[in-house]
Amino acid sequence: MPLFEGVPLNVLHWVNERCEVVRVFAGQTLLDPSHRNDAIYIIISGFAQVRNPGADGQALAYLMEGQCVGEMSVIDGGQPSARVVADTDCMLLVIESQTLWELIGMAPVVARNLMRTLSSRLRYDNEVILESLRMQRVFEHDARVDPLTGMHNRRWLCEMLDRQIQRCNMSGEELSILMLDVDHFKSYNDRHGHLAGDCALQSVAQALREGLRVSDTTARFGGEEFVAIFPGVGLKAARGIAEQLRQAVSDYPVRDYQGNPLPGVTASIGLAALEPGQDRDRLLDAADAALYRAKNAGRNRVSE
């Protein structure tokens, strides 16, 4: 047992005389954050679970023969930090807190062994926290990025647009947006297949990325629709940018996943500029209305 590594034999005999061996059954709670703990439990046989003290009770770690539990609450005098439950029937050596301090006085090596145990647990906890943070960043990224085009998604766009509108309302700066829709996209899918349609959307996204300024932001709004935000740009200047983007989409080559050429696509674009007192939804509605005017006028054009 790691706790007794290097402990003299006569001290082990003393522990054997002073400490009790108890049996607990599978499912029985050994430690509970709501109850004070005054002992260390060393697993002689069986397995135990360290569980999340929350409502889900998820298993965080497993303890096996030779490992101990309860040392932190004995050392700092606080409540247990997690719930520990017998995973199987277990035999436990119970070392009461007073006995532990006497044991450390007789064999200081026990303190070293406890430090090693706590250090290994701390290292494990740090690894779990780092992995959790990494996964959190991945989830946050995935929640705001469209997996097909690599662009930001509608959720990110709405958050960004709210911030930009608030900033422009405070500063008086101009703000314009465009809403772009790929022309006859359903027919394109029906004729060439959905994989070809995916390749076309990726080409449109790349054309937009290459045609925008560093200060501009764009996102896939949904389906074959994209939205771009132009901070500091009025409607007249935005129209020039939109015409360039419309032409860029029309000229951009579309290739399948093997690199074979596919028919290109065109896009219709609706423009809108932020007006005093306008919120995000009204600004998007204005761009959407302009987009429908572009479609009704024959598509592959820009309308305000």
PDB file of C-alpha atoms in Angstrom:
ATOM      1  CA  MET A   1       0.000   0.000   0.000  1.00  0.00           C
ATOM      2  CA  PRO A   2       1.518   3.353  -1.049  1.00  0.00           C
ATOM      3  CA  LEU A   3       0.719   4.979   2.311  1.00  0.00           C
ATOM      4  CA  PHE A   4       2.891   2.451   4.178  1.00  0.00           C
ATOM      5  CA  GLU A   5       5.846   2.397   1.782  1.00  0.00           C
ATOM      6  CA  GLY A   6       9.076   2.552   3.834  1.00  0.00           C
ATOM      7  CA  VAL A   7       7.224   2.323   7.178  1.00  0.00           C
ATOM      8  CA  PRO A   8       9.079   0.115   9.764  1.00  0.00           C
ATOM      9  CA  LEU A   9       7.509  -3.253  10.546  1.00  0.00           C
ATOM     10  CA  ASN A  10       6.936  -2.474  14.219  1.00  0.00           C
ATOM     11  CA  VAL A  11       4.923   0.617  13.231  1.00  0.00           C
ATOM     12  CA  LEU A  12       2.819  -1.516  10.877  1.00  0.00           C
ATOM     13  CA  HIS A  13       2.084  -3.855  13.799  1.00  0.00           C
ATOM     14  CA  TRP A  14       1.024  -0.806  15.827  1.00  0.00           C
ATOM     15  CA  VAL A  15      -1.336   0.263  13.003  1.00  0.00           C
ATOM     16  CA  ASN A  16      -2.751  -3.253  12.845  1.00  0.00           C
ATOM     17  CA  GLU A  17      -3.548  -3.141  16.556  1.00  0.00           C
ATOM     18  CA  ARG A  18      -5.082   0.351  16.525  1.00  0.00           C
ATOM     19  CA  CYS A  19      -7.108   0.355  13.287  1.00  0.00           C
ATOM     20  CA  GLU A  20     -10.285  -1.441  12.338  1.00  0.00           C
ATOM     21  CA  VAL A  21     -11.012  -3.337   9.134  1.00  0.00           C
ATOM     22  CA  VAL A  22     -14.618  -2.915   7.971  1.00  0.00           C
ATOM     23  CA  ARG A  23     -16.709  -4.282   5.138  1.00  0.00           C
ATOM     24  CA  VAL A  24     -18.945  -2.070   3.004  1.00  0.00           C
ATOM     25  CA  PHE A  25     -21.319  -3.184   0.299  1.00  0.00           C
ATOM     26  CA  ALA A  26     -21.659  -2.054  -3.306  1.00  0.00           C
ATOM     27  CA  GLY A  27     -23.533   1.250  -3.476  1.00  0.00           C
ATOM     28  CA  GLN A  28     -22.761   2.220   0.125  1.00  0.00           C
ATOM     29  CA  THR A  29     -21.479   5.774   0.618  1.00  0.00           C
ATOM     30  CA  LEU A  30     -18.044   6.163   2.204  1.00  0.00           C
ATOM     31  CA  LEU A  31     -17.715   9.943   2.011  1.00  0.00           C
ATOM     32  CA  ASP A  32     -20.328  12.624   1.490  1.00  0.00           C
ATOM     33  CA  PRO A  33     -19.689  16.391   1.146  1.00  0.00           C
ATOM     34  CA  SER A  34     -22.616  17.046   3.480  1.00  0.00           C
ATOM     35  CA  HIS A  35     -21.070  15.045   6.349  1.00  0.00           C
ATOM     36  CA  ARG A  36     -17.860  15.606   8.279  1.00  0.00           C
ATOM     37  CA  ASN A  37     -15.127  13.017   7.848  1.00  0.00           C
ATOM     38  CA  ASP A  38     -12.562  12.064  10.516  1.00  0.00           C
ATOM     39  CA  ALA A  39     -10.806   9.064   8.981  1.00  0.00           C
ATOM     40  CA  ILE A  40      -8.735   7.807   6.077  1.00  0.00           C
ATOM     41  CA  TYR A  41     -10.011   4.711   4.319  1.00  0.00           C
ATOM     42  CA  ILE A  42      -7.542   2.384   2.611  1.00  0.00           C
ATOM     43  CA  ILE A  43      -9.060  -0.087   0.160  1.00  0.00           C
ATOM     44  CA  ILE A  44      -7.885  -3.608   0.982  1.00  0.00           C
ATOM     45  CA  SER A  45     -10.137  -5.248  -1.602  1.00  0.00           C
ATOM     46  CA  GLY A  46     -12.759  -4.060  -4.070  1.00  0.00           C
ATOM     47  CA  PHE A  47     -13.264  -0.795  -5.936  1.00  0.00           C
ATOM     48  CA  ALA A  48     -14.816   2.589  -5.151  1.00  0.00           C
ATOM     49  CA  GLN A  49     -16.072   5.505  -7.258  1.00  0.00           C
ATOM     50  CA  VAL A  50     -15.372   9.192  -6.731  1.00  0.00           C
ATOM     51  CA  ARG A  51     -18.548  10.882  -7.906  1.00  0.00           C
ATOM     52  CA  ASN A  52     -19.529  14.408  -8.835  1.00  0.00           C
ATOM     53  CA  PRO A  53     -21.337  15.889  -5.809  1.00  0.00           C
ATOM     54  CA  GLY A  54     -23.887  17.456  -8.179  1.00  0.00           C
ATOM     55  CA  ALA A  55     -27.240  16.070  -9.137  1.00  0.00           C
ATOM     56  CA  ASP A  56     -25.924  13.888 -11.980  1.00  0.00           C
ATOM     57  CA  GLY A  57     -23.576  11.953  -9.673  1.00  0.00           C
ATOM     58  CA  GLN A  58     -21.228  11.229 -12.575  1.00  0.00           C
ATOM     59  CA  ALA A  59     -18.204   9.048 -11.789  1.00  0.00           C
ATOM     60  CA  LEU A  60     -15.057  11.196 -11.872  1.00  0.00           C
ATOM     61  CA  ALA A  61     -12.500   8.545 -10.905  1.00  0.00           C
ATOM     62  CA  TYR A  62     -12.148   4.980  -9.656  1.00  0.00           C
ATOM     63  CA  LEU A  63     -10.154   3.849  -6.632  1.00  0.00           C
ATOM     64  CA  MET A  64      -8.656   0.372  -6.425  1.00  0.00           C
ATOM     65  CA  GLU A  65      -6.903  -1.855  -3.919  1.00  0.00           C
ATOM     66  CA  GLY A  66      -4.142  -0.087  -1.992  1.00  0.00           C
ATOM     67  CA  GLN A  67      -5.433   3.420  -2.649  1.00  0.00           C
ATOM     68  CA  CYS A  68      -6.763   5.667   0.106  1.00  0.00           C
ATOM     69  CA  VAL A  69      -9.501   8.232   0.322  1.00  0.00           C
ATOM     70  CA  GLY A  70     -10.517  10.872   2.868  1.00  0.00           C
ATOM     71  CA  GLU A  71      -7.042  12.231   3.513  1.00  0.00           C
ATOM     72  CA  MET A  72      -7.819  15.782   2.350  1.00  0.00           C
ATOM     73  CA  SER A  73     -10.724  16.305   4.743  1.00  0.00           C
ATOM     74  CA  VAL A  74      -8.646  14.842   7.601  1.00  0.00           C
ATOM     75  CA  ILE A  75      -5.687  17.111   6.869  1.00  0.00           C
ATOM     76  CA  ASP A  76      -7.601  20.374   6.404  1.00  0.00           C
ATOM     77  CA  GLY A  77     -10.490  19.599   8.745  1.00  0.00           C
ATOM     78  CA  GLY A  78     -13.046  20.459   6.074  1.00  0.00           C
ATOM     79  CA  GLN A  79     -15.881  18.553   4.487  1.00  0.00           C
ATOM     80  CA  PRO A  80     -15.113  15.927   1.809  1.00  0.00           C
ATOM     81  CA  SER A  81     -14.842  17.527  -1.638  1.00  0.00           C
ATOM     82  CA  ALA A  82     -16.637  14.703  -3.450  1.00  0.00           C
ATOM     83  CA  ARG A  83     -18.926  11.774  -2.824  1.00  0.00           C
ATOM     84  CA  VAL A  84     -17.206   8.380  -2.630  1.00  0.00           C
ATOM     85  CA  VAL A  85     -19.305   5.249  -3.115  1.00  0.00           C
ATOM     86  CA  ALA A  86     -18.344   1.568  -3.039  1.00  0.00           C
ATOM     87  CA  ASP A  87     -18.464   0.282  -6.613  1.00  0.00           C
ATOM     88  CA  THR A  88     -18.203  -3.316  -5.389  1.00  0.00           C
ATOM     89  CA  ASP A  89     -18.212  -4.925  -1.968  1.00  0.00           C
ATOM     90  CA  CYS A  90     -15.072  -3.591  -0.278  1.00  0.00           C
ATOM     91  CA  MET A  91     -12.847  -4.295   2.701  1.00  0.00           C
ATOM     92  CA  LEU A  92     -11.433  -1.079   4.151  1.00  0.00           C
ATOM     93  CA  LEU A  93      -8.747  -0.258   6.693  1.00  0.00           C
ATOM     94  CA  VAL A  94     -10.029   2.711   8.731  1.00  0.00           C
ATOM     95  CA  ILE A  95      -7.402   5.057  10.200  1.00  0.00           C
ATOM     96  CA  GLU A  96      -8.969   7.666  12.484  1.00  0.00           C
ATOM     97  CA  SER A  97      -7.534  11.177  12.314  1.00  0.00           C
ATOM     98  CA  GLN A  98      -5.915  11.046  15.769  1.00  0.00           C
ATOM     99  CA  THR A  99      -4.287   7.730  14.894  1.00  0.00           C
ATOM    100  CA  LEU A 100      -2.992   9.193  11.633  1.00  0.00           C
ATOM    101  CA  TRP A 101      -1.245  12.087  13.396  1.00  0.00           C
ATOM    102  CA  GLU A 102       0.302   9.681  15.894  1.00  0.00           C
ATOM    103  CA  LEU A 103       1.412   7.465  13.011  1.00  0.00           C
ATOM    104  CA  ILE A 104       3.097  10.415  11.263  1.00  0.00           C
ATOM    105  CA  GLY A 105       4.895  11.230  14.520  1.00  0.00           C
ATOM    106  CA  MET A 106       6.203   7.668  14.771  1.00  0.00           C
ATOM    107  CA  ALA A 107       7.056   7.334  11.044  1.00  0.00           C
ATOM    108  CA  PRO A 108       7.470  10.692   9.247  1.00  0.00           C
ATOM    109  CA  VAL A 109       7.765   8.772   5.976  1.00  0.00           C
ATOM    110  CA  VAL A 110       3.957   8.478   6.092  1.00  0.00           C
ATOM    111  CA  ALA A 111       3.736  12.256   5.616  1.00  0.00           C
ATOM    112  CA  ARG A 112       5.916  11.957   2.520  1.00  0.00           C
ATOM    113  CA  ASN A 113       3.679   9.188   1.185  1.00  0.00           C
ATOM    114  CA  LEU A 114       0.603  11.319   1.807  1.00  0.00           C
ATOM    115  CA  MET A 115       2.197  14.194  -0.091  1.00  0.00           C
ATOM    116  CA  ARG A 116       2.892  11.878  -3.013  1.00  0.00           C
ATOM    117  CA  THR A 117      -0.724  10.727  -3.003  1.00  0.00           C
ATOM    118  CA  LEU A 118      -2.056  14.277  -2.909  1.00  0.00           C
ATOM    119  CA  SER A 119       0.421  15.384  -5.575  1.00  0.00           C
ATOM    120  CA  SER A 120      -0.642  12.635  -7.964  1.00  0.00           C
ATOM    121  CA  ARG A 121      -4.301  13.531  -7.398  1.00  0.00           C
ATOM    122  CA  LEU A 122      -3.598  17.214  -7.950  1.00  0.00           C
ATOM    123  CA  ARG A 123      -1.737  16.406 -11.170  1.00  0.00           C
ATOM    124  CA  TYR A 124      -4.659  14.278 -12.357  1.00  0.00           C
ATOM    125  CA  ASP A 125      -7.152  17.010 -11.451  1.00  0.00           C
ATOM    126  CA  ASN A 126      -5.090  19.578 -13.372  1.00  0.00           C
ATOM    127  CA  GLU A 127      -5.074  17.328 -16.433  1.00  0.00           C
ATOM    128  CA  VAL A 128      -8.835  16.909 -16.180  1.00  0.00           C
ATOM    129  CA  ILE A 129      -9.311  20.692 -15.882  1.00  0.00           C
ATOM    130  CA  LEU A 130      -7.039  21.405 -18.857  1.00  0.00           C
ATOM    131  CA  GLU A 131      -8.853  18.842 -20.983  1.00  0.00           C
ATOM    132  CA  SER A 132     -12.184  20.276 -19.878  1.00  0.00           C
ATOM    133  CA  LEU A 133     -11.072  23.787 -20.874  1.00  0.00           C
ATOM    134  CA  ARG A 134      -9.822  22.497 -24.214  1.00  0.00           C
ATOM    135  CA  MET A 135     -13.150  20.784 -24.893  1.00  0.00           C
ATOM    136  CA  GLN A 136     -15.012  23.925 -23.792  1.00  0.00           C
ATOM    137  CA  ARG A 137     -13.062  25.963 -26.351  1.00  0.00           C
ATOM    138  CA  VAL A 138     -13.856  23.355 -29.013  1.00  0.00           C
ATOM    139  CA  PHE A 139     -17.565  23.433 -28.146  1.00  0.00           C
ATOM    140  CA  GLU A 140     -17.625  27.238 -28.117  1.00  0.00           C
ATOM    141  CA  HIS A 141     -15.884  27.301 -31.493  1.00  0.00           C
ATOM    142  CA  ASP A 142     -18.249  24.710 -32.969  1.00  0.00           C
ATOM    143  CA  ALA A 143     -21.265  26.599 -31.624  1.00  0.00           C
ATOM    144  CA  ARG A 144     -20.278  29.691 -33.635  1.00  0.00           C
ATOM    145  CA  VAL A 145     -18.729  28.239 -36.783  1.00  0.00           C
ATOM    146  CA  ASP A 146     -20.468  26.662 -39.770  1.00  0.00           C
ATOM    147  CA  PRO A 147     -18.760  23.291 -40.382  1.00  0.00           C
ATOM    148  CA  LEU A 148     -19.288  23.296 -44.170  1.00  0.00           C
ATOM    149  CA  THR A 149     -17.847  26.688 -45.081  1.00  0.00           C
ATOM    150  CA  GLY A 150     -15.681  27.416 -42.041  1.00  0.00           C
ATOM    151  CA  MET A 151     -17.454  30.777 -41.732  1.00  0.00           C
ATOM    152  CA  HIS A 152     -19.086  32.078 -38.616  1.00  0.00           C
ATOM    153  CA  ASN A 153     -22.707  30.996 -38.241  1.00  0.00           C
ATOM    154  CA  ARG A 154     -25.973  32.810 -37.599  1.00  0.00           C
ATOM    155  CA  ARG A 155     -25.572  32.727 -33.814  1.00  0.00           C
ATOM    156  CA  TRP A 156     -22.202  34.465 -34.022  1.00  0.00           C
ATOM    157  CA  LEU A 157     -23.540  36.930 -36.589  1.00  0.00           C
ATOM    158  CA  CYS A 158     -26.428  38.010 -34.367  1.00  0.00           C
ATOM    159  CA  GLU A 159     -24.106  38.576 -31.408  1.00  0.00           C
ATOM    160  CA  MET A 160     -21.634  40.536 -33.548  1.00  0.00           C
ATOM    161  CA  LEU A 161     -24.348  42.609 -35.212  1.00  0.00           C
ATOM    162  CA  ASP A 162     -25.830  43.566 -31.845  1.00  0.00           C
ATOM    163  CA  ARG A 163     -22.412  44.807 -30.681  1.00  0.00           C
ATOM    164  CA  GLN A 164     -21.775  46.710 -33.904  1.00  0.00           C
ATOM    165  CA  ILE A 165     -25.186  48.399 -33.793  1.00  0.00           C
ATOM    166  CA  GLN A 166     -24.677  49.427 -30.177  1.00  0.00           C
ATOM    167  CA  ARG A 167     -21.231  50.838 -30.986  1.00  0.00           C
ATOM    168  CA  CYS A 168     -22.500  52.742 -34.028  1.00  0.00           C
ATOM    169  CA  ASN A 169     -25.472  54.158 -32.146  1.00  0.00           C
ATOM    170  CA  MET A 170     -23.078  55.532 -29.524  1.00  0.00           C
ATOM    171  CA  SER A 171     -20.447  56.843 -31.951  1.00  0.00           C
ATOM    172  CA  GLY A 172     -22.715  57.950 -34.807  1.00  0.00           C
ATOM    173  CA  GLU A 173     -20.647  55.865 -37.228  1.00  0.00           C
ATOM    174  CA  GLU A 174     -22.297  54.442 -40.342  1.00  0.00           C
ATOM    175  CA  LEU A 175     -23.016  50.719 -40.679  1.00  0.00           C
ATOM    176  CA  SER A 176     -24.210  48.738 -43.694  1.00  0.00           C
ATOM    177  CA  ILE A 177     -24.940  45.076 -44.238  1.00  0.00           C
ATOM    178  CA  LEU A 178     -25.597  42.871 -47.238  1.00  0.00           C
ATOM    179  CA  MET A 179     -27.597  39.684 -47.509  1.00  0.00           C
ATOM    180  CA  LEU A 180     -26.487  37.388 -50.328  1.00  0.00           C
ATOM    181  CA  ASP A 181     -28.467  34.456 -51.726  1.00  0.00           C
ATOM    182  CA  VAL A 182     -27.121  31.949 -54.256  1.00  0.00           C
ATOM    183  CA  ASP A 183     -29.359  32.035 -57.315  1.00  0.00           C
ATOM    184  CA  HIS A 184     -31.471  28.960 -58.162  1.00  0.00           C
ATOM    185  CA  PHE A 185     -29.614  26.887 -55.594  1.00  0.00           C
ATOM    186  CA  LYS A 186     -32.332  24.237 -55.296  1.00  0.00           C
ATOM    187  CA  SER A 187     -32.190  23.645 -59.042  1.00  0.00           C
ATOM    188  CA  TYR A 188     -28.377  23.443 -58.817  1.00  0.00           C
ATOM    189  CA  ASN A 189     -28.694  20.734 -56.173  1.00  0.00           C
ATOM    190  CA  ASP A 190     -31.327  18.870 -58.181  1.00  0.00           C
ATOM    191  CA  ARG A 191     -29.202  18.936 -61.343  1.00  0.00           C
ATOM    192  CA  HIS A 192     -25.742  18.264 -59.932  1.00  0.00           C
ATOM    193  CA  GLY A 193     -26.344  16.667 -56.517  1.00  0.00           C
ATOM    194  CA  HIS A 194     -26.045  17.883 -52.946  1.00  0.00           C
ATOM    195  CA  LEU A 195     -22.285  17.293 -52.770  1.00  0.00           C
ATOM    196  CA  ALA A 196     -21.857  19.597 -55.740  1.00  0.00           C
ATOM    197  CA  GLY A 197     -24.106  22.106 -53.956  1.00  0.00           C
ATOM    198  CA  ASP A 198     -21.848  21.921 -50.917  1.00  0.00           C
ATOM    199  CA  CYS A 199     -18.831  22.636 -53.115  1.00  0.00           C
ATOM    200  CA  ALA A 200     -20.631  25.617 -54.618  1.00  0.00           C
ATOM    201  CA  LEU A 201     -21.377  27.044 -51.157  1.00  0.00           C
ATOM    202  CA  GLN A 202     -17.729  26.604 -50.173  1.00  0.00           C
ATOM    203  CA  SER A 203     -16.684  28.508 -53.295  1.00  0.00           C
ATOM    204  CA  VAL A 204     -19.103  31.341 -52.498  1.00  0.00           C
ATOM    205  CA  ALA A 205     -17.739  31.517 -48.953  1.00  0.00           C
ATOM    206  CA  GLN A 206     -14.167  31.686 -50.266  1.00  0.00           C
ATOM    207  CA  ALA A 207     -15.069  34.389 -52.761  1.00  0.00           C
ATOM    208  CA  LEU A 208     -16.556  36.462 -49.945  1.00  0.00           C
ATOM    209  CA  ARG A 209     -13.532  35.935 -47.699  1.00  0.00           C
ATOM    210  CA  GLU A 210     -11.147  37.042 -50.424  1.00  0.00           C
ATOM    211  CA  GLY A 211     -13.252  40.052 -51.396  1.00  0.00           C
ATOM    212  CA  LEU A 212     -13.852  41.601 -47.979  1.00  0.00           C
ATOM    213  CA  ARG A 213     -11.731  44.057 -46.019  1.00  0.00           C
ATOM    214  CA  VAL A 214     -10.062  42.991 -42.783  1.00  0.00           C
ATOM    215  CA  SER A 215     -12.560  45.102 -40.825  1.00  0.00           C
ATOM    216  CA  ASP A 216     -15.577  43.463 -42.502  1.00  0.00           C
ATOM    217  CA  THR A 217     -17.169  40.344 -41.105  1.00  0.00           C
ATOM    218  CA  THR A 218     -19.289  37.716 -42.787  1.00  0.00           C
ATOM    219  CA  ALA A 219     -21.264  34.629 -41.807  1.00  0.00           C
ATOM    220  CA  ARG A 220     -23.401  31.908 -43.292  1.00  0.00           C
ATOM    221  CA  PHE A 221     -26.888  32.999 -42.332  1.00  0.00           C
ATOM    222  CA  GLY A 222     -28.529  29.725 -43.231  1.00  0.00           C
ATOM    223  CA  GLY A 223     -28.915  27.469 -46.266  1.00  0.00           C
ATOM    224  CA  GLU A 224     -27.539  29.356 -49.272  1.00  0.00           C
ATOM    225  CA  GLU A 225     -27.710  32.783 -47.594  1.00  0.00           C
ATOM    226  CA  PHE A 226     -24.750  34.798 -46.333  1.00  0.00           C
ATOM    227  CA  VAL A 227     -24.584  38.119 -44.500  1.00  0.00           C
ATOM    228  CA  ALA A 228     -21.675  40.577 -44.411  1.00  0.00           C
ATOM    229  CA  ILE A 229     -21.279  43.530 -42.027  1.00  0.00           C
ATOM    230  CA  PHE A 230     -19.517  46.728 -43.141  1.00  0.00           C
ATOM    231  CA  PRO A 231     -18.662  48.956 -40.151  1.00  0.00           C
ATOM    232  CA  GLY A 232     -17.991  52.586 -41.001  1.00  0.00           C
ATOM    233  CA  VAL A 233     -19.460  52.202 -44.495  1.00  0.00           C
ATOM    234  CA  GLY A 234     -22.512  54.013 -45.870  1.00  0.00           C
ATOM    235  CA  LEU A 235     -24.944  52.633 -48.397  1.00  0.00           C
ATOM    236  CA  LYS A 236     -23.233  54.168 -51.455  1.00  0.00           C
ATOM    237  CA  ALA A 237     -19.831  52.709 -50.629  1.00  0.00           C
ATOM    238  CA  ALA A 238     -21.431  49.406 -49.618  1.00  0.00           C
ATOM    239  CA  ARG A 239     -23.018  49.133 -53.046  1.00  0.00           C
ATOM    240  CA  GLY A 240     -19.598  49.294 -54.682  1.00  0.00           C
ATOM    241  CA  ILE A 241     -18.326  46.525 -52.410  1.00  0.00           C
ATOM    242  CA  ALA A 242     -21.444  44.451 -53.047  1.00  0.00           C
ATOM    243  CA  GLU A 243     -21.030  44.735 -56.827  1.00  0.00           C
ATOM    244  CA  GLN A 244     -17.446  43.525 -56.528  1.00  0.00           C
ATOM    245  CA  LEU A 245     -18.563  40.591 -54.382  1.00  0.00           C
ATOM    246  CA  ARG A 246     -21.364  39.705 -56.792  1.00  0.00           C
ATOM    247  CA  GLN A 247     -18.876  39.606 -59.637  1.00  0.00           C
ATOM    248  CA  ALA A 248     -16.363  37.652 -57.548  1.00  0.00           C
ATOM    249  CA  VAL A 249     -18.968  34.965 -56.795  1.00  0.00           C
ATOM    250  CA  SER A 250     -19.898  34.751 -60.483  1.00  0.00           C
ATOM    251  CA  ASP A 251     -16.227  34.428 -61.536  1.00  0.00           C
ATOM    252  CA  TYR A 252     -15.103  32.075 -58.783  1.00  0.00           C
ATOM    253  CA  PRO A 253     -14.438  28.514 -60.022  1.00  0.00           C
ATOM    254  CA  VAL A 254     -16.389  25.674 -58.431  1.00  0.00           C
ATOM    255  CA  ARG A 255     -14.744  22.274 -58.180  1.00  0.00           C
ATOM    256  CA  ASP A 256     -15.866  18.986 -56.668  1.00  0.00           C
ATOM    257  CA  TYR A 257     -13.945  17.183 -53.918  1.00  0.00           C
ATOM    258  CA  GLN A 258     -11.747  15.464 -56.521  1.00  0.00           C
ATOM    259  CA  GLY A 259     -10.859  18.779 -58.137  1.00  0.00           C
ATOM    260  CA  ASN A 260     -13.051  18.366 -61.211  1.00  0.00           C
ATOM    261  CA  PRO A 261     -14.737  21.537 -62.509  1.00  0.00           C
ATOM    262  CA  LEU A 262     -18.419  22.125 -61.780  1.00  0.00           C
ATOM    263  CA  PRO A 263     -20.780  24.796 -63.158  1.00  0.00           C
ATOM    264  CA  GLY A 264     -20.406  28.131 -61.428  1.00  0.00           C
ATOM    265  CA  VAL A 265     -23.096  30.025 -59.582  1.00  0.00           C
ATOM    266  CA  THR A 266     -24.355  33.589 -59.335  1.00  0.00           C
ATOM    267  CA  ALA A 267     -25.802  35.482 -56.392  1.00  0.00           C
ATOM    268  CA  SER A 268     -28.394  38.136 -55.658  1.00  0.00           C
ATOM    269  CA  ILE A 269     -27.594  40.719 -52.988  1.00  0.00           C
ATOM    270  CA  GLY A 270     -29.725  42.988 -50.845  1.00  0.00           C
ATOM    271  CA  LEU A 271     -28.222  46.030 -49.105  1.00  0.00           C
ATOM    272  CA  ALA A 272     -29.387  47.960 -46.051  1.00  0.00           C
ATOM    273  CA  ALA A 273     -27.865  50.731 -43.922  1.00  0.00           C
ATOM    274  CA  LEU A 274     -28.441  51.210 -40.217  1.00  0.00           C
ATOM    275  CA  GLU A 275     -31.020  53.885 -39.435  1.00  0.00           C
ATOM    276  CA  PRO A 276     -31.466  55.698 -36.088  1.00  0.00           C
ATOM    277  CA  GLY A 277     -33.236  53.539 -33.522  1.00  0.00           C
ATOM    278  CA  GLN A 278     -33.040  50.435 -35.696  1.00  0.00           C
ATOM    279  CA  ASP A 279     -32.286  47.098 -34.008  1.00  0.00           C
ATOM    280  CA  ARG A 280     -30.702  43.976 -35.449  1.00  0.00           C
ATOM    281  CA  ASP A 281     -33.922  42.294 -36.568  1.00  0.00           C
ATOM    282  CA  ARG A 282     -35.184  45.383 -38.397  1.00  0.00           C
ATOM    283  CA  LEU A 283     -31.839  45.865 -40.108  1.00  0.00           C
ATOM    284  CA  LEU A 284     -31.817  42.235 -41.257  1.00  0.00           C
ATOM    285  CA  ASP A 285     -35.431  42.558 -42.425  1.00  0.00           C
ATOM    286  CA  ALA A 286     -34.466  45.596 -44.489  1.00  0.00           C
ATOM    287  CA  ALA A 287     -31.599  43.684 -46.134  1.00  0.00           C
ATOM    288  CA  ASP A 288     -33.898  40.710 -46.737  1.00  0.00           C
ATOM    289  CA  ALA A 289     -36.486  42.928 -48.404  1.00  0.00           C
ATOM    290  CA  ALA A 290     -33.779  44.393 -50.650  1.00  0.00           C
ATOM    291  CA  LEU A 291     -32.644  40.860 -51.507  1.00  0.00           C
ATOM    292  CA  TYR A 292     -36.146  39.962 -52.690  1.00  0.00           C
ATOM    293  CA  ARG A 293     -36.173  43.049 -54.879  1.00  0.00           C
ATOM    294  CA  ALA A 294     -32.942  41.830 -56.478  1.00  0.00           C
ATOM    295  CA  LYS A 295     -34.486  38.414 -57.112  1.00  0.00           C
ATOM    296  CA  ASN A 296     -37.687  39.852 -58.537  1.00  0.00           C
ATOM    297  CA  ALA A 297     -35.648  42.089 -60.855  1.00  0.00           C
ATOM    298  CA  GLY A 298     -33.994  39.062 -62.468  1.00  0.00           C
ATOM    299  CA  ARG A 299     -31.345  37.848 -59.971  1.00  0.00           C
ATOM    300  CA  ASN A 300     -27.533  38.176 -60.193  1.00  0.00           C
ATOM    301  CA  ARG A 301     -27.772  41.825 -59.176  1.00  0.00           C
ATOM    302  CA  VAL A 302     -27.577  44.186 -56.176  1.00  0.00           C
ATOM    303  CA  SER A 303     -30.600  46.014 -54.797  1.00  0.00           C
ATOM    304  CA  GLU A 304     -31.090  48.460 -51.932  1.00  0.00           C
TER     305      GLU A 304
END
